[in-house]
Coordinates of N, CA and C in Angstrom, one line a residue:
M1 N 76.3 108.4 53.9 CA 76.5 109.3 53.9 C 76.3 110.1 52.7
S2 N 75.8 111.7 52.7 CA 74.7 111.7 51.9 C 75.7 112.0 50.8
T3 N 75.1 112.3 49.4 CA 76.0 112.3 48.3 C 75.3 113.7 47.7
G4 N 74.5 114.5 48.7 CA 74.6 115.9 48.1 C 75.6 116.9 48.2
N5 N 75.7 118.5 47.9 CA 76.5 118.9 48.2 C 76.1 119.4 49.6
A6 N 75.4 119.5 50.3 CA 75.6 120.6 51.7 C 76.0 119.0 52.9
R7 N 77.2 119.6 53.3 CA 77.5 118.4 54.4 C 77.8 118.7 55.2
S8 N 77.9 118.7 56.8 CA 77.7 118.6 57.7 C 79.3 119.1 58.6
S9 N 79.5 119.5 58.8 CA 80.8 119.9 59.4 C 81.8 118.0 59.7
K10 N 81.1 117.7 60.4 CA 81.4 116.0 61.1 C 81.7 115.3 59.7
E11 N 80.6 115.3 58.6 CA 81.0 114.3 57.4 C 82.2 115.2 56.9
E12 N 82.2 116.7 57.0 CA 83.8 116.5 55.8 C 85.0 116.6 57.1
K13 N 84.8 116.3 57.9 CA 86.2 115.9 58.9 C 85.9 114.2 58.1
E14 N 84.4 113.6 58.5 CA 84.7 112.3 58.1 C 85.8 111.9 56.7
L15 N 85.0 112.7 55.3 CA 85.9 112.6 54.4 C 87.4 113.1 54.2
T16 N 87.8 114.6 54.8 CA 88.7 114.3 55.2 C 90.1 113.4 55.8
R17 N 89.0 112.8 56.4 CA 90.0 111.7 57.3 C 90.0 110.7 56.1
S18 N 89.1 110.8 55.3 CA 88.6 108.7 54.7 C 89.9 109.5 53.4
V19 N 90.2 110.8 53.1 CA 91.2 110.7 51.9 C 92.3 110.3 52.5
R20 N 93.4 110.7 53.7 CA 94.1 110.1 54.0 C 94.1 108.5 53.8
D21 N 93.5 107.5 53.6 CA 92.8 106.5 53.7 C 92.4 105.9 52.2
L22 N 92.9 106.6 51.2 CA 92.4 106.6 49.9 C 93.5 105.5 49.0
K23 N 92.7 104.8 48.9 CA 93.1 103.5 47.8 C 94.1 104.1 46.8
V24 N 95.6 103.6 47.0 CA 96.6 104.3 45.5 C 96.0 104.4 44.5
K25 N 95.0 103.1 43.8 CA 94.7 103.3 42.3 C 93.3 104.3 42.8
E26 N 93.0 104.4 43.4 CA 91.9 105.8 43.5 C 92.5 107.0 43.1
R27 N 93.5 106.9 44.4 CA 94.3 108.8 44.1 C 94.8 108.2 42.4
L28 N 95.7 107.4 42.1 CA 96.3 107.8 40.5 C 95.2 107.9 39.8
F29 N 93.9 107.1 39.9 CA 92.8 107.8 38.7 C 92.2 109.1 39.3
A30 N 92.3 109.6 40.2 CA 92.1 110.9 40.4 C 93.5 111.8 39.9
D31 N 94.2 111.3 40.3 CA 95.7 112.3 39.6 C 95.3 112.7 38.3
A32 N 95.3 111.1 37.5 CA 95.4 111.2 35.9 C 93.8 112.0 35.5
V33 N 93.1 112.0 35.6 CA 91.5 113.2 35.5 C 92.4 114.5 36.0
L34 N 92.8 114.7 37.3 CA 93.6 115.8 37.5 C 94.8 116.6 36.5
S35 N 95.5 115.7 35.9 CA 96.1 116.1 35.0 C 95.6 116.1 33.7
G36 N 94.8 116.1 33.6 CA 94.3 116.2 31.9 C 95.1 115.5 30.8
D37 N 95.6 114.6 31.1 CA 96.2 113.7 29.9 C 95.2 113.2 29.1
H38 N 94.0 112.9 29.5 CA 92.9 111.9 29.4 C 91.5 112.9 28.8
K39 N 91.7 112.4 27.6 CA 90.1 113.4 27.3 C 88.7 112.9 28.4
T40 N 88.4 111.8 28.6 CA 87.4 111.3 29.5 C 88.1 111.1 30.3
I41 N 86.8 110.8 32.0 CA 87.6 109.9 33.0 C 87.7 108.5 33.0
V42 N 87.0 107.8 31.3 CA 86.6 106.5 31.7 C 88.3 106.2 31.2
G43 N 88.8 107.4 30.2 CA 90.7 106.8 29.7 C 91.6 106.5 30.9
A44 N 91.1 107.3 32.1 CA 91.9 108.1 32.6 C 91.6 106.4 33.9
W45 N 90.2 106.3 34.1 CA 90.2 104.3 34.6 C 90.8 103.3 34.4
R46 N 91.0 103.9 32.6 CA 91.4 102.7 31.8 C 93.0 102.4 32.2
E47 N 93.4 103.5 32.3 CA 94.9 103.5 32.8 C 95.0 102.9 34.0
V48 N 94.4 103.2 35.1 CA 94.5 103.2 36.2 C 94.2 101.3 36.3
Y49 N 92.5 101.3 35.6 CA 92.7 100.0 36.5 C 92.5 98.8 35.0
G50 N 92.4 99.4 33.7 CA 92.4 98.6 32.6 C 93.2 97.5 32.6
G51 N 94.2 97.6 33.0 CA 95.3 96.4 32.9 C 96.3 96.4 31.6
G52 N 96.0 97.4 30.6 CA 96.9 97.1 29.6 C 96.3 96.7 28.2
V53 N 94.4 95.9 28.4 CA 94.1 95.8 27.3 C 94.0 97.0 26.3
A54 N 94.1 96.3 25.6 CA 93.9 97.7 24.2 C 92.3 97.4 23.8
M55 N 91.6 98.8 23.7 CA 90.4 98.9 23.1 C 89.9 98.4 22.3
A56 N 90.4 98.0 21.3 CA 90.0 97.4 20.4 C 90.0 95.4 20.9
D57 N 90.4 95.3 22.1 CA 89.9 94.2 22.0 C 88.8 93.5 23.4
K58 N 88.4 95.1 23.3 CA 87.2 95.2 24.5 C 85.7 95.0 23.5
S59 N 84.9 94.3 24.5 CA 83.4 94.5 23.9 C 82.9 95.7 24.3
L60 N 81.1 95.4 23.3 CA 80.7 96.8 23.8 C 80.3 96.9 25.3
K61 N 79.8 95.5 25.9 CA 79.6 95.0 27.6 C 80.9 95.8 28.2
R62 N 81.8 95.8 27.6 CA 82.8 95.8 28.7 C 83.5 97.3 28.9
K63 N 82.8 97.8 27.4 CA 83.1 99.2 27.7 C 82.0 100.7 28.5
K64 N 80.7 99.8 28.5 CA 80.0 100.1 29.1 C 80.6 99.9 30.3
A65 N 80.6 98.9 30.4 CA 81.7 98.4 32.6 C 82.5 99.2 32.8
D66 N 83.0 99.6 31.6 CA 84.2 100.9 32.0 C 83.7 101.7 32.2
S67 N 82.8 102.1 31.2 CA 82.0 103.7 31.3 C 81.7 103.9 33.4
L68 N 80.7 102.8 33.9 CA 79.7 102.8 34.9 C 81.2 102.9 36.1
A69 N 82.1 102.3 36.4 CA 82.7 102.1 36.7 C 83.7 103.3 37.1
A70 N 84.3 103.8 36.0 CA 84.7 105.5 36.2 C 83.6 106.5 36.5
S71 N 82.7 106.2 36.6 CA 81.5 107.5 36.4 C 81.0 107.1 38.0
R72 N 81.4 105.6 38.2 CA 80.9 105.7 40.1 C 82.2 105.9 40.9
L73 N 83.5 105.6 40.1 CA 84.5 106.2 41.3 C 85.1 107.5 41.2
W74 N 84.5 108.4 40.0 CA 84.8 110.1 40.0 C 83.3 110.7 41.0
N75 N 82.6 110.0 40.6 CA 81.6 110.6 41.7 C 81.2 109.8 43.6
S76 N 81.8 109.1 43.7 CA 82.5 108.7 45.5 C 82.8 110.3 46.2
D77 N 82.4 110.1 47.1 CA 82.6 111.0 47.8 C 83.9 111.2 48.4
V78 N 85.3 110.5 48.5 CA 85.8 110.3 49.0 C 87.1 110.7 47.4
V79 N 86.4 110.3 46.3 CA 87.4 110.9 45.1 C 86.9 112.2 45.1
R80 N 85.4 112.8 44.9 CA 85.5 114.1 45.1 C 86.0 114.9 45.8
C81 N 86.3 114.8 47.7 CA 86.9 115.4 48.9 C 88.6 115.5 48.2
Y82 N 89.4 114.5 47.6 CA 90.3 114.4 47.3 C 90.9 115.4 46.1
V83 N 90.0 115.5 45.3 CA 90.0 115.9 43.9 C 89.7 117.4 44.5
E84 N 88.9 118.2 45.4 CA 88.7 119.1 45.9 C 89.8 119.9 46.6
L85 N 90.5 118.6 47.2 CA 91.7 119.2 48.5 C 92.8 119.6 47.5
V86 N 92.9 118.6 46.2 CA 93.3 119.1 45.3 C 94.1 120.4 44.5
R87 N 92.1 120.3 44.5 CA 92.0 122.0 44.1 C 92.4 123.0 44.1
K88 N 92.3 123.0 46.0 CA 92.3 123.9 46.4 C 93.9 124.2 47.3
E89 N 94.6 123.2 47.0 CA 96.4 123.0 47.0 C 96.6 124.3 45.8
I90 N 96.3 123.9 44.8 CA 96.9 124.0 43.3 C 96.5 125.8 43.1
T91 N 95.2 126.0 43.6 CA 94.8 127.4 43.5 C 95.9 128.3 44.3
S92 N 96.0 127.6 45.7 CA 96.6 128.3 47.3 C 98.1 128.5 46.1
N93 N 98.9 127.5 46.0 CA 99.9 127.7 45.1 C 100.2 128.7 44.0
I94 N 99.0 128.9 43.2 CA 99.3 130.1 42.1 C 99.1 131.2 42.8
L95 N 98.1 131.6 44.0 CA 98.2 133.0 44.4 C 99.5 132.7 45.5
R96 N 100.6 132.0 45.6 CA 101.2 132.2 46.6 C 102.3 132.8 45.5
R97 N 102.3 132.6 43.9 CA 103.3 132.6 43.1 C 103.4 133.7 42.7
Q98 N 102.3 134.0 42.4 CA 101.6 135.5 42.4 C 101.8 136.5 43.4
I99 N 101.4 136.3 44.2 CA 101.9 137.4 45.5 C 103.3 137.7 45.7
G100 N 104.1 136.5 45.3 CA 105.7 136.6 45.2 C 106.4 137.4 44.0
E101 N 105.4 137.2 43.3 CA 106.3 137.8 41.5 C 106.0 139.2 41.8
R102 N 104.3 139.5 42.2 CA 103.6 141.1 42.4 C 105.2 141.8 43.3
Q103 N 105.7 141.0 44.6 CA 106.3 141.8 45.2 C 107.6 141.9 44.8
R104 N 108.4 141.4 44.0 CA 109.8 141.5 43.7 C 109.1 142.1 42.5
I105 N 108.5 142.1 41.8 CA 108.6 143.6 40.7 C 108.2 144.9 41.6
M106 N 107.3 144.9 42.7 CA 107.5 146.2 43.3 C 108.5 146.1 43.8
N107 N 109.5 145.5 44.4 CA 111.1 145.7 44.6 C 111.6 146.0 44.0
R108 N 111.4 146.2 42.7 CA 112.6 146.2 41.9 C 111.9 147.6 41.3
L109 N 110.6 147.5 40.8 CA 110.5 149.3 40.6 C 110.7 150.3 41.9
W110 N 110.9 150.3 43.2 CA 111.6 150.6 43.9 C 112.5 151.5 43.8
A111 N 113.6 150.0 43.4 CA 115.2 150.0 43.0 C 115.4 151.0 41.9
E112 N 114.6 150.9 41.2 CA 114.8 152.0 40.1 C 114.6 153.3 40.5
A113 N 113.3 153.4 41.1 CA 112.9 154.6 41.3 C 113.7 155.4 42.2
E114 N 114.6 155.2 42.8 CA 116.1 155.2 43.8 C 117.2 155.3 43.3
S115 N 117.3 155.0 42.5 CA 118.5 154.9 42.0 C 119.0 155.9 40.9
Q116 N 120.2 156.3 41.5 CA 120.7 157.5 41.2 C 121.2 157.5 39.4
D117 N 121.2 156.5 39.0 CA 122.2 155.9 38.4 C 121.0 156.3 37.0
N118 N 120.0 155.9 37.1 CA 119.0 156.0 36.1 C 118.5 157.6 35.7
R119 N 118.1 157.8 35.0 CA 117.7 159.1 34.1 C 116.6 159.8 34.5
G120 N 116.1 160.7 35.3 CA 114.9 161.1 35.8 C 113.9 160.4 35.2
S121 N 113.7 160.5 33.6 CA 112.5 160.0 33.4 C 112.0 158.5 33.6
E122 N 113.6 158.0 33.3 CA 113.0 155.8 34.3 C 112.7 156.4 35.7
R123 N 112.8 157.2 36.5 CA 112.9 157.0 38.2 C 111.1 157.8 38.1
I124 N 110.8 158.3 36.6 CA 109.5 158.8 36.9 C 108.7 157.6 36.6
S125 N 108.9 157.1 35.8 CA 108.4 156.5 34.8 C 107.9 155.1 35.9
A126 N 108.8 154.9 37.0 CA 109.4 154.1 38.0 C 107.7 154.1 38.5
L127 N 107.7 155.5 39.6 CA 107.3 155.9 40.5 C 105.7 156.1 40.0
K128 N 105.1 156.4 38.6 CA 104.4 156.2 38.0 C 103.8 154.9 38.0
L129 N 104.0 153.4 37.8 CA 103.6 152.6 37.6 C 103.5 152.0 39.3
L130 N 104.0 152.3 40.3 CA 104.3 152.3 42.0 C 103.2 153.3 41.8
G131 N 102.4 154.6 41.5 CA 101.5 155.3 41.8 C 99.9 154.3 41.3
L132 N 100.2 154.0 40.0 CA 98.8 153.4 39.7 C 98.7 151.8 40.3
E133 N 99.6 151.7 40.6 CA 99.8 149.8 41.9 C 99.2 150.6 43.3
A134 N 99.4 152.0 43.7 CA 98.8 152.4 44.7 C 97.0 152.8 44.9
D135 N 96.3 152.8 43.4 CA 95.8 153.5 43.0 C 95.6 155.1 43.3
M136 N 97.0 155.6 43.3 CA 97.1 157.4 43.1 C 96.6 157.9 41.7
F137 N 96.9 157.4 40.6 CA 96.4 157.5 39.3 C 95.2 156.9 39.0
T138 N 94.4 157.7 38.4 CA 93.5 156.7 37.1 C 93.8 157.3 35.8
E139 N 93.6 156.4 35.1 CA 93.5 157.1 33.5 C 92.5 157.1 32.7
K140 N 92.4 158.3 32.3 CA 91.0 159.5 31.4 C 91.5 158.3 30.3
R141 N 89.6 158.8 29.6 CA 90.0 158.3 28.6 C 88.6 159.3 28.1
V142 N 88.7 160.2 27.5 CA 87.9 161.3 26.9 C 86.8 161.0 25.5
V143 N 86.0 160.9 25.2 CA 85.3 160.9 24.1 C 84.6 162.1 23.6
E144 N 85.1 162.5 22.3 CA 84.5 164.1 22.3 C 83.7 163.7 21.0
H145 N 83.2 164.6 20.6 CA 82.1 164.3 19.7 C 81.9 165.7 18.8
H146 N 82.4 165.7 17.5 CA 82.3 166.9 16.7 C 81.9 166.7 15.5
D147 N 80.6 167.0 15.2 CA 80.0 167.0 13.7 C 80.3 165.6 13.0
G148 N 79.9 165.0 14.1 CA 79.5 163.6 13.7 C 81.1 162.5 13.8
E149 N 82.1 163.4 14.1 CA 83.1 162.5 14.5 C 83.4 162.3 15.9
Q150 N 84.0 160.9 15.7 CA 84.7 160.9 17.2 C 85.7 160.8 17.6
K151 N 86.2 161.3 18.4 CA 88.1 161.5 18.6 C 88.4 161.2 19.7
L152 N 88.6 160.2 20.2 CA 89.6 159.6 21.5 C 90.9 160.6 21.5
S153 N 90.7 160.7 23.1 CA 92.3 161.2 23.6 C 92.5 160.8 25.1
D154 N 93.9 160.5 25.5 CA 94.2 160.0 26.6 C 94.0 161.1 27.7

């Protein structure tokens, strides 16, 4: 498999299929990196693969080997594909939540605008916000210059 960014759809399908076959420790490593609990990928790798050996007990040679292993694992196609799928899922969840919140706010504004219990100014304010959301109104700022002075007005 190529390690480049350009992949055929067949390669993408193979990677997606292979994500399901991702080993437990590989998945734990990717999740540890994605969680942001570690400053480096080496820290995440050591959490999963390190076996609890304290850093003070490790030789320079062992530290370099850990760094190399973490880098290789992070750059593997299977881990990269898994990370990409997780990021897409997170982004999708965020967008779904934002759409839901936006809809709840719009429904509440409509309820405020239609409620006869509210004062007229409150209903107008709710309608103005709904109109701004619908791009019915634009806020204009005018800058006037008089004798070297600038004056801002809404």
